[in-house]
PDB file of C-alpha atoms in Angstrom:
ATOM      1  CA  UNK A   1     -51.112 -15.842 -33.406  1.00 46.00           C
ATOM      2  CA  UNK A   2     -50.265 -16.988 -29.893  1.00 48.00           C
ATOM      3  CA  UNK A   3     -46.616 -17.441 -30.829  1.00 48.00           C
ATOM      4  CA  UNK A   4     -46.569 -13.940 -32.282  1.00 56.00           C
ATOM      5  CA  UNK A   5     -47.914 -12.475 -29.018  1.00 51.00           C
ATOM      6  CA  UNK A   6     -45.355 -14.438 -26.993  1.00 42.00           C
ATOM      7  CA  UNK A   7     -42.589 -13.174 -29.267  1.00 46.00           C
ATOM      8  CA  UNK A   8     -43.740  -9.575 -28.840  1.00 47.00           C
ATOM      9  CA  UNK A   9     -43.970  -9.971 -25.052  1.00 47.00           C
ATOM     10  CA  UNK A  10     -40.452 -11.405 -25.000  1.00 46.00           C
ATOM     11  CA  UNK A  11     -39.139  -8.414 -26.952  1.00 49.00           C
ATOM     12  CA  UNK A  12     -40.927  -6.016 -24.589  1.00 45.00           C
ATOM     13  CA  UNK A  13     -39.488  -7.833 -21.553  1.00 45.00           C
ATOM     14  CA  UNK A  14     -35.950  -7.709 -22.945  1.00 47.00           C
ATOM     15  CA  UNK A  15     -36.331  -4.011 -23.742  1.00 47.00           C
ATOM     16  CA  UNK A  16     -37.609  -3.393 -20.211  1.00 44.00           C
ATOM     17  CA  UNK A  17     -34.646  -5.209 -18.679  1.00 42.00           C
ATOM     18  CA  UNK A  18     -32.233  -3.255 -20.860  1.00 47.00           C
ATOM     19  CA  UNK A  19     -33.811  -0.032 -19.630  1.00 47.00           C
ATOM     20  CA  UNK A  20     -33.415  -1.223 -16.039  1.00 45.00           C
ATOM     21  CA  UNK A  21     -29.683  -1.932 -16.372  1.00 49.00           C
ATOM     22  CA  UNK A  22     -28.506   1.714 -16.217  1.00 58.00           C
ATOM     23  CA  UNK A  23     -30.794   2.327 -13.234  1.00 55.00           C
ATOM     24  CA  UNK A  24     -29.489  -0.761 -11.425  1.00 64.00           C
ATOM     25  CA  UNK A  25     -25.920   0.310 -12.098  1.00 64.00           C
ATOM     26  CA  UNK A  26     -26.585   3.826 -10.805  1.00 71.00           C
ATOM     27  CA  UNK A  27     -28.129   2.445  -7.611  1.00 73.00           C
ATOM     28  CA  UNK A  28     -25.205   0.044  -7.050  1.00 76.00           C
ATOM     29  CA  UNK A  29     -22.672   2.817  -7.764  1.00 79.00           C
ATOM     30  CA  UNK A  30     -24.362   5.168  -5.302  1.00 83.00           C
ATOM     31  CA  UNK A  31     -24.483   2.435  -2.665  1.00 82.00           C
ATOM     32  CA  UNK A  32     -20.738   1.794  -3.059  1.00 85.00           C
ATOM     33  CA  UNK A  33     -19.999   5.510  -2.644  1.00 86.00           C
ATOM     34  CA  UNK A  34     -22.139   5.618   0.511  1.00 86.00           C
ATOM     35  CA  UNK A  35     -20.345   2.564   1.945  1.00 87.00           C
ATOM     36  CA  UNK A  36     -16.966   4.149   1.284  1.00 92.00           C
ATOM     37  CA  UNK A  37     -17.939   7.528   2.727  1.00 90.00           C
ATOM     38  CA  UNK A  38     -19.446   6.014   5.868  1.00 90.00           C
ATOM     39  CA  UNK A  39     -16.419   3.761   6.369  1.00 89.00           C
ATOM     40  CA  UNK A  40     -14.040   6.697   6.192  1.00 91.00           C
ATOM     41  CA  UNK A  41     -16.243   8.934   8.322  1.00 89.00           C
ATOM     42  CA  UNK A  42     -16.441   6.376  11.131  1.00 87.00           C
ATOM     43  CA  UNK A  43     -12.687   5.675  11.114  1.00 85.00           C
ATOM     44  CA  UNK A  44     -10.487   8.410   9.659  1.00 78.00           C
ATOM     45  CA  UNK A  45     -12.629  11.515  10.075  1.00 72.00           C
ATOM     46  CA  UNK A  46     -13.247  10.739  13.746  1.00 68.00           C
ATOM     47  CA  UNK A  47      -9.795   9.146  14.133  1.00 74.00           C
ATOM     48  CA  UNK A  48     -11.275   6.156  15.947  1.00 77.00           C
ATOM     49  CA  UNK A  49      -9.195   3.938  18.225  1.00 84.00           C
ATOM     50  CA  UNK A  50     -11.825   1.212  18.175  1.00 88.00           C
ATOM     51  CA  UNK A  51     -10.599  -1.844  16.252  1.00 91.00           C
ATOM     52  CA  UNK A  52     -14.124  -3.197  15.877  1.00 91.00           C
ATOM     53  CA  UNK A  53     -15.207   0.002  14.109  1.00 91.00           C
ATOM     54  CA  UNK A  54     -12.237  -0.281  11.728  1.00 92.00           C
ATOM     55  CA  UNK A  55     -12.933  -3.957  11.031  1.00 92.00           C
ATOM     56  CA  UNK A  56     -16.599  -3.185  10.269  1.00 92.00           C
ATOM     57  CA  UNK A  57     -15.527  -0.339   7.993  1.00 92.00           C
ATOM     58  CA  UNK A  58     -13.243  -2.767   6.134  1.00 94.00           C
ATOM     59  CA  UNK A  59     -16.207  -5.076   5.517  1.00 91.00           C
ATOM     60  CA  UNK A  60     -18.086  -2.153   3.936  1.00 91.00           C
ATOM     61  CA  UNK A  61     -15.070  -1.207   1.830  1.00 93.00           C
ATOM     62  CA  UNK A  62     -14.702  -4.796   0.621  1.00 92.00           C
ATOM     63  CA  UNK A  63     -18.289  -4.627  -0.635  1.00 89.00           C
ATOM     64  CA  UNK A  64     -17.657  -1.241  -2.268  1.00 89.00           C
ATOM     65  CA  UNK A  65     -14.563  -2.622  -4.012  1.00 91.00           C
ATOM     66  CA  UNK A  66     -16.562  -5.540  -5.390  1.00 87.00           C
ATOM     67  CA  UNK A  67     -19.280  -3.228  -6.716  1.00 85.00           C
ATOM     68  CA  UNK A  68     -16.829  -0.788  -8.303  1.00 87.00           C
ATOM     69  CA  UNK A  69     -13.544  -2.701  -8.695  1.00 89.00           C
ATOM     70  CA  UNK A  70     -11.901   0.066 -10.758  1.00 88.00           C
ATOM     71  CA  UNK A  71     -12.143   2.772  -8.085  1.00 88.00           C
ATOM     72  CA  UNK A  72      -8.599   3.322  -6.773  1.00 89.00           C
ATOM     73  CA  UNK A  73      -9.838   5.482  -3.876  1.00 90.00           C
ATOM     74  CA  UNK A  74     -11.704   2.546  -2.354  1.00 92.00           C
ATOM     75  CA  UNK A  75      -8.582   0.381  -2.433  1.00 93.00           C
ATOM     76  CA  UNK A  76      -6.397   3.175  -1.051  1.00 93.00           C
ATOM     77  CA  UNK A  77      -8.889   3.641   1.782  1.00 93.00           C
ATOM     78  CA  UNK A  78      -8.806  -0.090   2.495  1.00 94.00           C
ATOM     79  CA  UNK A  79      -5.035   0.085   2.663  1.00 94.00           C
ATOM     80  CA  UNK A  80      -5.240   3.023   5.064  1.00 92.00           C
ATOM     81  CA  UNK A  81      -7.435   1.029   7.429  1.00 94.00           C
ATOM     82  CA  UNK A  82      -5.085  -1.944   7.237  1.00 95.00           C
ATOM     83  CA  UNK A  83      -2.377   0.469   8.377  1.00 94.00           C
ATOM     84  CA  UNK A  84      -4.494   1.496  11.370  1.00 93.00           C
ATOM     85  CA  UNK A  85      -4.637  -2.159  12.397  1.00 94.00           C
ATOM     86  CA  UNK A  86      -0.924  -2.635  11.620  1.00 94.00           C
ATOM     87  CA  UNK A  87      -2.069  -5.445   9.333  1.00 95.00           C
ATOM     88  CA  UNK A  88       0.691  -5.005   6.785  1.00 96.00           C
ATOM     89  CA  UNK A  89       0.124  -8.414   5.191  1.00 96.00           C
ATOM     90  CA  UNK A  90      -3.444  -7.379   4.315  1.00 96.00           C
ATOM     91  CA  UNK A  91      -2.150  -3.979   3.185  1.00 96.00           C
ATOM     92  CA  UNK A  92       0.286  -5.764   0.860  1.00 96.00           C
ATOM     93  CA  UNK A  93      -2.535  -7.866  -0.594  1.00 95.00           C
ATOM     94  CA  UNK A  94      -4.602  -4.731  -1.262  1.00 94.00           C
ATOM     95  CA  UNK A  95      -1.557  -2.988  -2.728  1.00 94.00           C
ATOM     96  CA  UNK A  96      -0.972  -5.911  -5.104  1.00 92.00           C
ATOM     97  CA  UNK A  97      -4.581  -5.657  -6.322  1.00 89.00           C
ATOM     98  CA  UNK A  98      -4.114  -1.927  -6.876  1.00 88.00           C
ATOM     99  CA  UNK A  99      -1.045  -2.527  -9.019  1.00 90.00           C
ATOM    100  CA  UNK A 100      -2.849  -5.145 -11.116  1.00 87.00           C
ATOM    101  CA  UNK A 101      -5.911  -2.964 -11.600  1.00 84.00           C
ATOM    102  CA  UNK A 102      -4.117   0.295 -12.316  1.00 80.00           C
ATOM    103  CA  UNK A 103      -1.262  -0.782 -14.544  1.00 73.00           C
ATOM    104  CA  UNK A 104       1.645  -0.551 -12.108  1.00 73.00           C
ATOM    105  CA  UNK A 105       1.350   3.185 -11.457  1.00 85.00           C
ATOM    106  CA  UNK A 106       4.540   4.372  -9.690  1.00 91.00           C
ATOM    107  CA  UNK A 107       2.582   5.961  -6.824  1.00 90.00           C
ATOM    108  CA  UNK A 108       1.177   2.562  -5.870  1.00 92.00           C
ATOM    109  CA  UNK A 109       4.626   1.006  -6.274  1.00 94.00           C
ATOM    110  CA  UNK A 110       6.021   3.467  -3.688  1.00 93.00           C
ATOM    111  CA  UNK A 111       3.217   2.531  -1.321  1.00 92.00           C
ATOM    112  CA  UNK A 112       3.974  -1.156  -1.793  1.00 95.00           C
ATOM    113  CA  UNK A 113       7.644  -0.516  -1.131  1.00 95.00           C
ATOM    114  CA  UNK A 114       6.811   1.124   2.188  1.00 95.00           C
ATOM    115  CA  UNK A 115       4.653  -1.875   3.102  1.00 96.00           C
ATOM    116  CA  UNK A 116       7.489  -4.259   2.270  1.00 97.00           C
ATOM    117  CA  UNK A 117       9.773  -2.188   4.489  1.00 96.00           C
ATOM    118  CA  UNK A 118       7.275  -2.290   7.369  1.00 95.00           C
ATOM    119  CA  UNK A 119       7.234  -6.085   6.920  1.00 96.00           C
ATOM    120  CA  UNK A 120      11.028  -6.118   7.119  1.00 96.00           C
ATOM    121  CA  UNK A 121      11.478  -7.162   3.478  1.00 97.00           C
ATOM    122  CA  UNK A 122      14.088  -4.621   2.397  1.00 96.00           C
ATOM    123  CA  UNK A 123      15.008  -6.484  -0.779  1.00 97.00           C
ATOM    124  CA  UNK A 124      11.534  -6.080  -2.267  1.00 96.00           C
ATOM    125  CA  UNK A 125      11.169  -2.629  -0.704  1.00 96.00           C
ATOM    126  CA  UNK A 126      14.285  -1.350  -2.487  1.00 96.00           C
ATOM    127  CA  UNK A 127      13.199  -2.974  -5.762  1.00 96.00           C
ATOM    128  CA  UNK A 128       9.862  -1.154  -5.485  1.00 95.00           C
ATOM    129  CA  UNK A 129      11.536   2.182  -4.703  1.00 96.00           C
ATOM    130  CA  UNK A 130      13.923   1.898  -7.650  1.00 95.00           C
ATOM    131  CA  UNK A 131      11.125   0.855 -10.001  1.00 95.00           C
ATOM    132  CA  UNK A 132       8.931   3.793  -8.950  1.00 94.00           C
ATOM    133  CA  UNK A 133      11.762   6.261  -9.623  1.00 95.00           C
ATOM    134  CA  UNK A 134      12.349   4.790 -13.090  1.00 94.00           C
ATOM    135  CA  UNK A 135       8.663   4.917 -13.949  1.00 93.00           C
ATOM    136  CA  UNK A 136       8.313   8.533 -12.791  1.00 92.00           C
ATOM    137  CA  UNK A 137      11.331   9.558 -14.835  1.00 92.00           C
ATOM    138  CA  UNK A 138       9.841   7.880 -17.916  1.00 90.00           C
ATOM    139  CA  UNK A 139       6.456   9.536 -17.309  1.00 87.00           C
ATOM    140  CA  UNK A 140       8.044  12.964 -16.895  1.00 87.00           C
ATOM    141  CA  UNK A 141       9.891  12.494 -20.188  1.00 84.00           C
ATOM    142  CA  UNK A 142       6.937  11.257 -22.211  1.00 80.00           C
ATOM    143  CA  UNK A 143       3.825  12.921 -20.755  1.00 65.00           C
ATOM    144  CA  UNK A 144       2.866  16.547 -21.175  1.00 67.00           C
ATOM    145  CA  UNK A 145       2.514  17.978 -17.677  1.00 63.00           C
ATOM    146  CA  UNK A 146      -0.564  20.059 -16.957  1.00 64.00           C
ATOM    147  CA  UNK A 147       0.296  20.481 -13.266  1.00 69.00           C
ATOM    148  CA  UNK A 148       3.013  19.650 -10.757  1.00 84.00           C
ATOM    149  CA  UNK A 149       1.384  16.690  -8.998  1.00 88.00           C
ATOM    150  CA  UNK A 150       3.493  14.135 -10.864  1.00 89.00           C
ATOM    151  CA  UNK A 151       6.648  16.057  -9.946  1.00 91.00           C
ATOM    152  CA  UNK A 152       5.562  16.102  -6.286  1.00 92.00           C
ATOM    153  CA  UNK A 153       5.201  12.339  -6.415  1.00 92.00           C
ATOM    154  CA  UNK A 154       8.572  12.021  -8.153  1.00 94.00           C
ATOM    155  CA  UNK A 155      10.223  13.972  -5.337  1.00 94.00           C
ATOM    156  CA  UNK A 156       8.611  11.636  -2.809  1.00 94.00           C
ATOM    157  CA  UNK A 157       9.846   8.567  -4.709  1.00 95.00           C
ATOM    158  CA  UNK A 158      13.395   9.956  -4.764  1.00 95.00           C
ATOM    159  CA  UNK A 159      13.370  10.607  -1.013  1.00 95.00           C
ATOM    160  CA  UNK A 160      12.013   7.170  -0.164  1.00 95.00           C
ATOM    161  CA  UNK A 161      14.501   5.537  -2.555  1.00 94.00           C
ATOM    162  CA  UNK A 162      17.322   7.248  -0.654  1.00 93.00           C
ATOM    163  CA  UNK A 163      18.136   9.923  -3.265  1.00 94.00           C
ATOM    164  CA  UNK A 164      17.508  12.862  -0.944  1.00 93.00           C
ATOM    165  CA  UNK A 165      19.975  15.261  -2.553  1.00 94.00           C
ATOM    166  CA  UNK A 166      18.470  14.721  -5.999  1.00 95.00           C
ATOM    167  CA  UNK A 167      15.009  15.198  -4.505  1.00 94.00           C
ATOM    168  CA  UNK A 168      16.056  18.549  -3.035  1.00 94.00           C
ATOM    169  CA  UNK A 169      17.404  19.626  -6.427  1.00 94.00           C
ATOM    170  CA  UNK A 170      14.151  18.663  -8.181  1.00 93.00           C
ATOM    171  CA  UNK A 171      12.153  20.547  -5.552  1.00 93.00           C
ATOM    172  CA  UNK A 172      14.341  23.650  -5.965  1.00 94.00           C
ATOM    173  CA  UNK A 173      13.807  23.511  -9.753  1.00 92.00           C
ATOM    174  CA  UNK A 174      10.067  23.130  -9.217  1.00 91.00           C
ATOM    175  CA  UNK A 175       9.981  26.240  -7.015  1.00 92.00           C
ATOM    176  CA  UNK A 176      11.808  28.198  -9.713  1.00 92.00           C
ATOM    177  CA  UNK A 177       9.331  26.920 -12.293  1.00 89.00           C
ATOM    178  CA  UNK A 178       6.301  28.051 -10.239  1.00 89.00           C
ATOM    179  CA  UNK A 179       7.520  31.150  -8.353  1.00 89.00           C
ATOM    180  CA  UNK A 180       4.002  32.492  -7.707  1.00 90.00           C
ATOM    181  CA  UNK A 181       2.395  29.238  -6.637  1.00 89.00           C
ATOM    182  CA  UNK A 182       1.859  29.130  -2.874  1.00 92.00           C
ATOM    183  CA  UNK A 183       1.420  25.352  -2.758  1.00 91.00           C
ATOM    184  CA  UNK A 184       4.740  24.732  -4.499  1.00 90.00           C
ATOM    185  CA  UNK A 185       6.578  27.369  -2.473  1.00 91.00           C
ATOM    186  CA  UNK A 186       5.292  26.049   0.857  1.00 92.00           C
ATOM    187  CA  UNK A 187       5.759  22.354   0.029  1.00 89.00           C
ATOM    188  CA  UNK A 188       7.446  20.663   3.017  1.00 90.00           C
ATOM    189  CA  UNK A 189      10.412  18.382   2.505  1.00 90.00           C
ATOM    190  CA  UNK A 190       9.801  15.133   4.385  1.00 90.00           C
ATOM    191  CA  UNK A 191      12.403  12.473   5.084  1.00 90.00           C
ATOM    192  CA  UNK A 192      11.799   8.777   4.468  1.00 91.00           C
ATOM    193  CA  UNK A 193      11.502   8.266   8.226  1.00 92.00           C
ATOM    194  CA  UNK A 194       8.745  10.871   8.357  1.00 92.00           C
ATOM    195  CA  UNK A 195       6.795   9.110   5.587  1.00 90.00           C
ATOM    196  CA  UNK A 196       6.990   5.832   7.515  1.00 91.00           C
ATOM    197  CA  UNK A 197       6.035   7.637  10.723  1.00 90.00           C
ATOM    198  CA  UNK A 198       2.848   8.935   9.081  1.00 88.00           C
ATOM    199  CA  UNK A 199       1.796   5.300   8.715  1.00 88.00           C
ATOM    200  CA  UNK A 200       2.938   3.950  12.073  1.00 89.00           C
ATOM    201  CA  UNK A 201       1.669   6.890  14.144  1.00 88.00           C
ATOM    202  CA  UNK A 202      -1.912   6.018  13.223  1.00 84.00           C
ATOM    203  CA  UNK A 203      -1.747   2.417  14.408  1.00 88.00           C
ATOM    204  CA  UNK A 204      -4.341   1.565  17.053  1.00 83.00           C
ATOM    205  CA  UNK A 205      -2.768   0.457  20.317  1.00 78.00           C
ATOM    206  CA  UNK A 206      -3.234  -3.164  21.379  1.00 70.00           C
ATOM    207  CA  UNK A 207      -5.364  -2.380  24.429  1.00 61.00           C
ATOM    208  CA  UNK A 208      -8.087  -0.705  22.319  1.00 52.00           C
TER     209      UNK A 208
END
């Protein structure tokens, strides 16, 4: 009789714990989102020049990434803060994790190429640029396109890889394809130098 009661209590306890799992996950997920949002609010939204604030935000983002390790936004935000500190080695480490987690998406390969270039490693930078172009071309051939975001990214990869003329031709074709779309028609054409400048212009000065 006693063993039967113990067995029933064990079953009830297991069932209770199973019921708690979704709740625990929801709480952890919400906490990670809060950490990410607060990190970005304190650094990017207010464009802080305080290195300590950025370093503290990175600690929060590291926690968020551990709670939800499949959220690409968290890793991209981490990378952005590494850029603010001009810590390109750390940015490269985060970029490598992104590529492992998200199956070598060409957008992340472009980002890694830019990081290699900022580190002065042009051999790996050029390899990344060429690989991203190839992957975009394969995606555009094989995937049905519901919008033009992938083509925007392809244009960026061409520019950064040094194929500016081809990029201009793709952009012209895109504008013909979407003649009524204001976003497509007003899309600026940035040079590779301008893409790099977007990163370096946000670096916090040494005296801050």
